[in-house]
mmCIF file of C-alpha atoms in Angstrom:
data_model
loop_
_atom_site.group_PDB
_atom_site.id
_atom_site.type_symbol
_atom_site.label_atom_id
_atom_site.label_comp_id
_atom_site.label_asym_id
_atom_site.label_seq_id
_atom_site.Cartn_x
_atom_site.Cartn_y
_atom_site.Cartn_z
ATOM 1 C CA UNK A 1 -149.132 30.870 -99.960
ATOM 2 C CA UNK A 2 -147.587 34.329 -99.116
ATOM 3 C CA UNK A 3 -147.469 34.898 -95.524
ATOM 4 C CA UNK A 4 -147.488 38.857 -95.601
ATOM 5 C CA UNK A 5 -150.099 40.135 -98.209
ATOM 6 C CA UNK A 6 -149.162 43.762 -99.287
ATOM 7 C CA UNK A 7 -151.372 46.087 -101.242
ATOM 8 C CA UNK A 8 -151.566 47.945 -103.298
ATOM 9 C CA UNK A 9 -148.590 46.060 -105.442
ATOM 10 C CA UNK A 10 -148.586 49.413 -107.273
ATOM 11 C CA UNK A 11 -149.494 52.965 -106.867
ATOM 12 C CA UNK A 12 -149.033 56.204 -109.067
ATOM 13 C CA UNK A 13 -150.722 59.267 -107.429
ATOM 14 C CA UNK A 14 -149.850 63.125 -107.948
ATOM 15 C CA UNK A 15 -148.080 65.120 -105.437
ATOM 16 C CA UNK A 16 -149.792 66.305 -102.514
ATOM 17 C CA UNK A 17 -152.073 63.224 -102.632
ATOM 18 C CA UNK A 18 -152.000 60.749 -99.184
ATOM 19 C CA UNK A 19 -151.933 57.310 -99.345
ATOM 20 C CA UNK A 20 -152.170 54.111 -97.440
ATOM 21 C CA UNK A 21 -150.237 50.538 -97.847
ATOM 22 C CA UNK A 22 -151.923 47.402 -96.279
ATOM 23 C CA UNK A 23 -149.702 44.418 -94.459
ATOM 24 C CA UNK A 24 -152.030 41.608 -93.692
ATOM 25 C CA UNK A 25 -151.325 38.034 -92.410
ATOM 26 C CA UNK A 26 -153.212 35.195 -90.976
ATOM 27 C CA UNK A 27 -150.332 34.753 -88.768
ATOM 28 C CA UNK A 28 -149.097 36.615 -85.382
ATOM 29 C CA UNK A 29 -145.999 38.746 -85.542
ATOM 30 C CA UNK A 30 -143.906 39.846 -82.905
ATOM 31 C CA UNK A 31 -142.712 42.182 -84.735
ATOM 32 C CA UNK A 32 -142.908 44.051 -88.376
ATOM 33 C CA UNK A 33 -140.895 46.136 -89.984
ATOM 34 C CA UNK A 34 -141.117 48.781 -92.556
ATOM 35 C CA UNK A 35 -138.612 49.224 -95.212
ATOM 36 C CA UNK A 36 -137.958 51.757 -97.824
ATOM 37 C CA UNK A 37 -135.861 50.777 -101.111
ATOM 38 C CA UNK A 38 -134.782 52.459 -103.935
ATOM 39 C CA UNK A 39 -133.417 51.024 -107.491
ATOM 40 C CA UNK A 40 -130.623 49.491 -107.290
ATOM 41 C CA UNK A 41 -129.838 49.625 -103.536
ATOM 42 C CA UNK A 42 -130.832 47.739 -100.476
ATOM 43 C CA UNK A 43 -133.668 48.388 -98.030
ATOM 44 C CA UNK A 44 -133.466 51.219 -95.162
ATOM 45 C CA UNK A 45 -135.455 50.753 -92.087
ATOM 46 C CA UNK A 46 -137.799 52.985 -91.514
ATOM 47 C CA UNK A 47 -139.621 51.368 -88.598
ATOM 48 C CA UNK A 48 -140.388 49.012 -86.624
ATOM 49 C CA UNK A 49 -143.325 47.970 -84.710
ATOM 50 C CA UNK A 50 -143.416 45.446 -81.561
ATOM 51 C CA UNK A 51 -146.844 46.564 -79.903
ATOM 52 C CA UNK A 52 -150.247 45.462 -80.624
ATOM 53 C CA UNK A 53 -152.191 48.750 -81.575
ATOM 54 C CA UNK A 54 -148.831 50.749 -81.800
ATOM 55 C CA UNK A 55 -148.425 53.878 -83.799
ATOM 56 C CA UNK A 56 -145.943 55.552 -84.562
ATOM 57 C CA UNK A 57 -145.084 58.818 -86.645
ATOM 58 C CA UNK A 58 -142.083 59.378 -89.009
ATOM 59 C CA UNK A 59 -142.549 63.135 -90.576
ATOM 60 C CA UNK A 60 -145.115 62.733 -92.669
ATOM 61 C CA UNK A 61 -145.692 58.481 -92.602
ATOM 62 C CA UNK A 62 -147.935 57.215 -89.817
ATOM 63 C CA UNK A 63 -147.475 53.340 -88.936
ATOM 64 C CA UNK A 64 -149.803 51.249 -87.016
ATOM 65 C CA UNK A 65 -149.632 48.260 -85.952
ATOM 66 C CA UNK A 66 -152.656 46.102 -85.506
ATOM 67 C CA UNK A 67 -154.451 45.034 -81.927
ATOM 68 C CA UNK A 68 -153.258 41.376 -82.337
ATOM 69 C CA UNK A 69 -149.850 41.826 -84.526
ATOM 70 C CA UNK A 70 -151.413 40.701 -87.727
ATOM 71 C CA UNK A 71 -151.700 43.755 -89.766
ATOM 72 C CA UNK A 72 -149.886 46.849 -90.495
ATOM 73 C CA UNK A 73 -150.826 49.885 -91.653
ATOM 74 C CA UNK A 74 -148.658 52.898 -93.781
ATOM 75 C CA UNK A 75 -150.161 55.990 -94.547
ATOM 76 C CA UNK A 76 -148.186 59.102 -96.277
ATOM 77 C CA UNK A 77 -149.269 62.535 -96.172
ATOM 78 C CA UNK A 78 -148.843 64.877 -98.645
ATOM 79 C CA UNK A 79 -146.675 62.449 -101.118
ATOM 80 C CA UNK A 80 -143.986 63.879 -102.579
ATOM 81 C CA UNK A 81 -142.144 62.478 -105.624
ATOM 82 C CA UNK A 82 -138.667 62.457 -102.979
ATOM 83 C CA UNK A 83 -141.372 59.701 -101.869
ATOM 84 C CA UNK A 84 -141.341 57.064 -104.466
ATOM 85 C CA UNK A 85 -139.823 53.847 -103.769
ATOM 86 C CA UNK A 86 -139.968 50.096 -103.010
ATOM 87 C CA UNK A 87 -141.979 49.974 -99.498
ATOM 88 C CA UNK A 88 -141.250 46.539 -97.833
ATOM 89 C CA UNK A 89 -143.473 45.094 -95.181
ATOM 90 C CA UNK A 90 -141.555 42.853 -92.969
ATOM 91 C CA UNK A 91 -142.703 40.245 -90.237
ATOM 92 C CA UNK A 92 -140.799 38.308 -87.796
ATOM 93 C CA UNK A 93 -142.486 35.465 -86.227
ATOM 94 C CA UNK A 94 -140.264 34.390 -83.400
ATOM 95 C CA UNK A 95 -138.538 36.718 -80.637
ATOM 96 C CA UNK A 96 -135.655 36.715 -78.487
ATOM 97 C CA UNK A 97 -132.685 34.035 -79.162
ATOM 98 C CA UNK A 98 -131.291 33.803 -82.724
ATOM 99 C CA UNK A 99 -134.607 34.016 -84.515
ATOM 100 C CA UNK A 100 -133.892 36.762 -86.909
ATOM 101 C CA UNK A 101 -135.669 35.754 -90.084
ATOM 102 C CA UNK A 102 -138.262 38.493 -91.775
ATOM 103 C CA UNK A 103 -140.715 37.005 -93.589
ATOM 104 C CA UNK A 104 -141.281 40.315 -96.818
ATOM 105 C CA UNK A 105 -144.295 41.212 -98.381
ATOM 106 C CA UNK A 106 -144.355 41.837 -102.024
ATOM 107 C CA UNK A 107 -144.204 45.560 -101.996
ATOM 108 C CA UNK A 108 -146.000 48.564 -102.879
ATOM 109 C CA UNK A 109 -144.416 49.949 -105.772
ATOM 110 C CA UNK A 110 -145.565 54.246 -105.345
ATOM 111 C CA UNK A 111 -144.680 56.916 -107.747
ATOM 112 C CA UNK A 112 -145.458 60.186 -106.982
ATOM 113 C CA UNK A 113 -146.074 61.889 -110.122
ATOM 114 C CA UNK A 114 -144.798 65.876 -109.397
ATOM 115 C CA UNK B 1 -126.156 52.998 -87.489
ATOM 116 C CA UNK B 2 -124.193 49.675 -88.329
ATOM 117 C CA UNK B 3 -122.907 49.529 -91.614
ATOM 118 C CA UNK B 4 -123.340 46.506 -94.187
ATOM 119 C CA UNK B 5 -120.841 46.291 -97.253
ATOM 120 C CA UNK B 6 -121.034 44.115 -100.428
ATOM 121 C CA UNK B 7 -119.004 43.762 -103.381
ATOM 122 C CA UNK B 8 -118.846 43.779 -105.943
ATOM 123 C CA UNK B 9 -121.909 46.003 -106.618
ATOM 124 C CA UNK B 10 -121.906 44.202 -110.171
ATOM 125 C CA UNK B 11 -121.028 41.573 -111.703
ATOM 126 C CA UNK B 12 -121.136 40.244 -115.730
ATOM 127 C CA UNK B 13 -120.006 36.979 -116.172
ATOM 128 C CA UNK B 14 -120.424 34.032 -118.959
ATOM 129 C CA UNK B 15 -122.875 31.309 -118.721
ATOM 130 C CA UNK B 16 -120.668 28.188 -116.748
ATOM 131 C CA UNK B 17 -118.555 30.352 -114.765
ATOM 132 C CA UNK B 18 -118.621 30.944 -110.986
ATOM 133 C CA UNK B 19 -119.051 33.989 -109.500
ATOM 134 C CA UNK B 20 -118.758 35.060 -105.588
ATOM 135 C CA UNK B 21 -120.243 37.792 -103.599
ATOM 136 C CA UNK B 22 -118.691 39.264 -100.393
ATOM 137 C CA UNK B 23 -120.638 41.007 -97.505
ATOM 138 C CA UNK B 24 -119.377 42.707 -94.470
ATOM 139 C CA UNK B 25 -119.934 44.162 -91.689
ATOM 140 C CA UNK B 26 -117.879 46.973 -90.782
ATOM 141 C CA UNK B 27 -118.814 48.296 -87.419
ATOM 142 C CA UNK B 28 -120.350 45.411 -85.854
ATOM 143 C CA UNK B 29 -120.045 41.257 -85.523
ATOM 144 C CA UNK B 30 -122.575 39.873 -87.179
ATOM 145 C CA UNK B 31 -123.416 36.294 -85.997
ATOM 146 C CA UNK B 32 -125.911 35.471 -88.359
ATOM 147 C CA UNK B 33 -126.211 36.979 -91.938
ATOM 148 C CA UNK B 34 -128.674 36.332 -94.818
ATOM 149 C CA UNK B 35 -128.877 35.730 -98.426
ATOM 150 C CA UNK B 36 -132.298 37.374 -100.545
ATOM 151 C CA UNK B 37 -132.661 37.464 -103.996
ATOM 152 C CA UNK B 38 -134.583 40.107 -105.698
ATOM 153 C CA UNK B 39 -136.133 40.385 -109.292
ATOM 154 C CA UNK B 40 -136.917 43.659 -110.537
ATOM 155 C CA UNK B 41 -139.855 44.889 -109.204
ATOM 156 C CA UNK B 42 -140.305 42.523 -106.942
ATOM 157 C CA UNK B 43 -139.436 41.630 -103.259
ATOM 158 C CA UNK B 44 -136.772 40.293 -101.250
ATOM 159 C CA UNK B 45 -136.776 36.139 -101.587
ATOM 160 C CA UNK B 46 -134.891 34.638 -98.228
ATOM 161 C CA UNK B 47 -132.198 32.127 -100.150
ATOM 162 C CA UNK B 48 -130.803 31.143 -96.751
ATOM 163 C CA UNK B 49 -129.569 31.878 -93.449
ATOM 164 C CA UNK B 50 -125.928 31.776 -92.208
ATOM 165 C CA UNK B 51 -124.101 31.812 -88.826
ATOM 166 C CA UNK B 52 -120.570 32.283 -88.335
ATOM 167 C CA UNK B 53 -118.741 29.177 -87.655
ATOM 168 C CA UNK B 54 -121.756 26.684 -88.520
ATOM 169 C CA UNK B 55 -123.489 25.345 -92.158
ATOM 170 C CA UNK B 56 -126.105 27.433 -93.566
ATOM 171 C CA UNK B 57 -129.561 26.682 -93.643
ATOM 172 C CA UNK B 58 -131.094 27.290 -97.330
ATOM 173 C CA UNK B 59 -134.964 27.565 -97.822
ATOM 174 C CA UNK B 60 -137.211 25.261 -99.051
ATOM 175 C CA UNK B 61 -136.259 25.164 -103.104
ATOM 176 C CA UNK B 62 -132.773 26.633 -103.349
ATOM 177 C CA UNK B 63 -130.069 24.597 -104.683
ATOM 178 C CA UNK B 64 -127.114 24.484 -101.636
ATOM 179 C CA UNK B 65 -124.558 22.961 -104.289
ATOM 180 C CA UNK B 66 -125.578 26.042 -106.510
ATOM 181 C CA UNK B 67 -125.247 29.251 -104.143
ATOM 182 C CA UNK B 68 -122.477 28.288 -101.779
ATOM 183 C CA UNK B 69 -122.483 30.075 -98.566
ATOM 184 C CA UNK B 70 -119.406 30.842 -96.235
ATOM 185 C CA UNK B 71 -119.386 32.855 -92.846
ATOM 186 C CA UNK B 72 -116.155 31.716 -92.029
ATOM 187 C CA UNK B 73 -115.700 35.244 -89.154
ATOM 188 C CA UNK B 74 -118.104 37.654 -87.423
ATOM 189 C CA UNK B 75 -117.646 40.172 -89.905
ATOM 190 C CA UNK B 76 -117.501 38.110 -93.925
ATOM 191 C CA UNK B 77 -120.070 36.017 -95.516
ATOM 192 C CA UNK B 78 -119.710 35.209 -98.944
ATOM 193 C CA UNK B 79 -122.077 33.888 -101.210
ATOM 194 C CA UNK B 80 -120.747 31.807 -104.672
ATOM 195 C CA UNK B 81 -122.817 31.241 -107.617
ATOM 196 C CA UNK B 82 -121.738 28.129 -109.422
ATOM 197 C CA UNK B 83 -122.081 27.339 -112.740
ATOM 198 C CA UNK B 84 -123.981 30.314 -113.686
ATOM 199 C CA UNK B 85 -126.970 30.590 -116.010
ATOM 200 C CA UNK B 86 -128.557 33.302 -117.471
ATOM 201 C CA UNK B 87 -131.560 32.084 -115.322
ATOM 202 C CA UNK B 88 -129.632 33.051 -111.889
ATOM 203 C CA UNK B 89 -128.955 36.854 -112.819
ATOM 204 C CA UNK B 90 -130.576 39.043 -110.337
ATOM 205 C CA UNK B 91 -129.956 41.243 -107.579
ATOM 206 C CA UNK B 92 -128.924 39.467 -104.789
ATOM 207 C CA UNK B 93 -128.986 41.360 -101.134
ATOM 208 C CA UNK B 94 -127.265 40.493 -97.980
ATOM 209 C CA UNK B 95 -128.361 41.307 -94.504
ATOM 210 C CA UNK B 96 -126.343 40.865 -91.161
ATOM 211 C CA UNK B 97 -127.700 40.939 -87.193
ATOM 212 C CA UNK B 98 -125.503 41.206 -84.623
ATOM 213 C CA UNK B 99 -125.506 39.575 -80.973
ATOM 214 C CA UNK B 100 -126.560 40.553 -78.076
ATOM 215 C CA UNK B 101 -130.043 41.558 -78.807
ATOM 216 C CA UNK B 102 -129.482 43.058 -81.614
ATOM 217 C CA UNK B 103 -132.882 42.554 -83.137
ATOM 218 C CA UNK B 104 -132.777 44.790 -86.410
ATOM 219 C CA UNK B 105 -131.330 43.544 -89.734
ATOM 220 C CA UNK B 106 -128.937 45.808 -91.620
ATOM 221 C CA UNK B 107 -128.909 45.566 -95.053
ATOM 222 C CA UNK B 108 -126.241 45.336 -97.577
ATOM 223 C CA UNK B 109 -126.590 47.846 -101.184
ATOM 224 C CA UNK B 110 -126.910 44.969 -103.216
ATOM 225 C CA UNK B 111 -124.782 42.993 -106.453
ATOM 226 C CA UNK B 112 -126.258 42.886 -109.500
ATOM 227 C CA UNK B 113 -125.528 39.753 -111.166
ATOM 228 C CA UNK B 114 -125.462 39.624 -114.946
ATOM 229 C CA UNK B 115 -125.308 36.351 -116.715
ATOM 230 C CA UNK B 116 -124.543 36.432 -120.260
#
């Protein structure tokens, strides 16, 4: 059972086109992170998300957190193909102390055809 | 932002051999650090979870004779493939969070393992 469904798993769209990528769980988060990865490297941060209803604006990707820390929301403006990538959805369960562990989505795969 | 090292980046060995991956962190002490696994295309798989000075603590279905982990100081983990198959290649990704609430993960670029 995946813990973090993610969709679309993949997306293709033309330039200029917006989009939005779904994180949904059964479970309560205390936080979620978004992550950004392209081949052959390891994620980059983009955000990350602590507050129920939160949003929060990176250039042109808007993130929002859901009311009661089960869903996430990204949505790109204007895609460009700079914009294709890996995007991660990542939960953490626990908060404070050593509990560290992100439980990942499966990723949206984009390309943004120019 | 902190900095995460791995190396090597790749990696081609023969089927039976052992092979071991090194992360670091270079600006920061990391007191726990984290193992993923990644087939193409796909996401990050947690293999396990280590913290300096202690045992690590694999998740549910990874072999801990087969990936050895060692965080033997704040700043090195290393993670050793044993007996590799052609079955374990993949692109394997550390993380590392440091003390003091230090919340945020920093990842590592990756090793791509190749098992011929």
């Amino acid at each position: 059972t995946q813990l973090l469904e993610q969709s679309p798993q993949f997306l293709s769209i033309q330039e200029g086109e917006n989009l939005t990528v779904y994180c949904n769980s059964s479970s309560v988060f205390s936080s979620l992170q978004w992550y950004r990865q392209e081949p052959g490297e390891g994620p980059v941060l983009l955000v990350t998300v602590v507050t129920g209803g939160e949003v929060k604006k990176l250039k042109r990707l808007t993130f929002q957190f859901g009311d009661a820390r089960k869903d996430s929301s990204l949505h790109i403006t204007a895609a460009q193909p700079g914009d294709t990538g890996l995007y991660l959805c990542a939960g953490r369960m626990g908060s404070g102390g050593s509990n560290y562990k992100l439980t990942f989505g499966k990723g949206t795969l984009l390309t943004v055809n120019p | 932002g902190a900095v995460v090292s791995q190396h090597p980046s790749w990696v081609i060995c023969k089927s039976g051999t052992s092979v071991k991956i090194e992360c670091r962190s270079l600006d920061f002490q990391a007191t726990t650090m984290f193992w993923y696994r990644q087939f193409p295309k796909q996401s990050l798989m947690l293999m396990a979870t280590s913290n300096e000075g202690s045992k690590a603590t694999y998740e549910q279905g990874v072999e801990k004779d087969k990936f050895l982990i060692n965080h033997a100081s704040l700043t090195l983990s290393t993670l050793t493939v044993t007996s590799a198959h052609p079955e374990d290649s993949s692109f394997y990704i550390c993380s590392a969070t440091g003390a003091g609430g230090y919340n945020e993960q920093f990842f590592g670029p990756g090793t791509r393992l190749t098992v011929l």
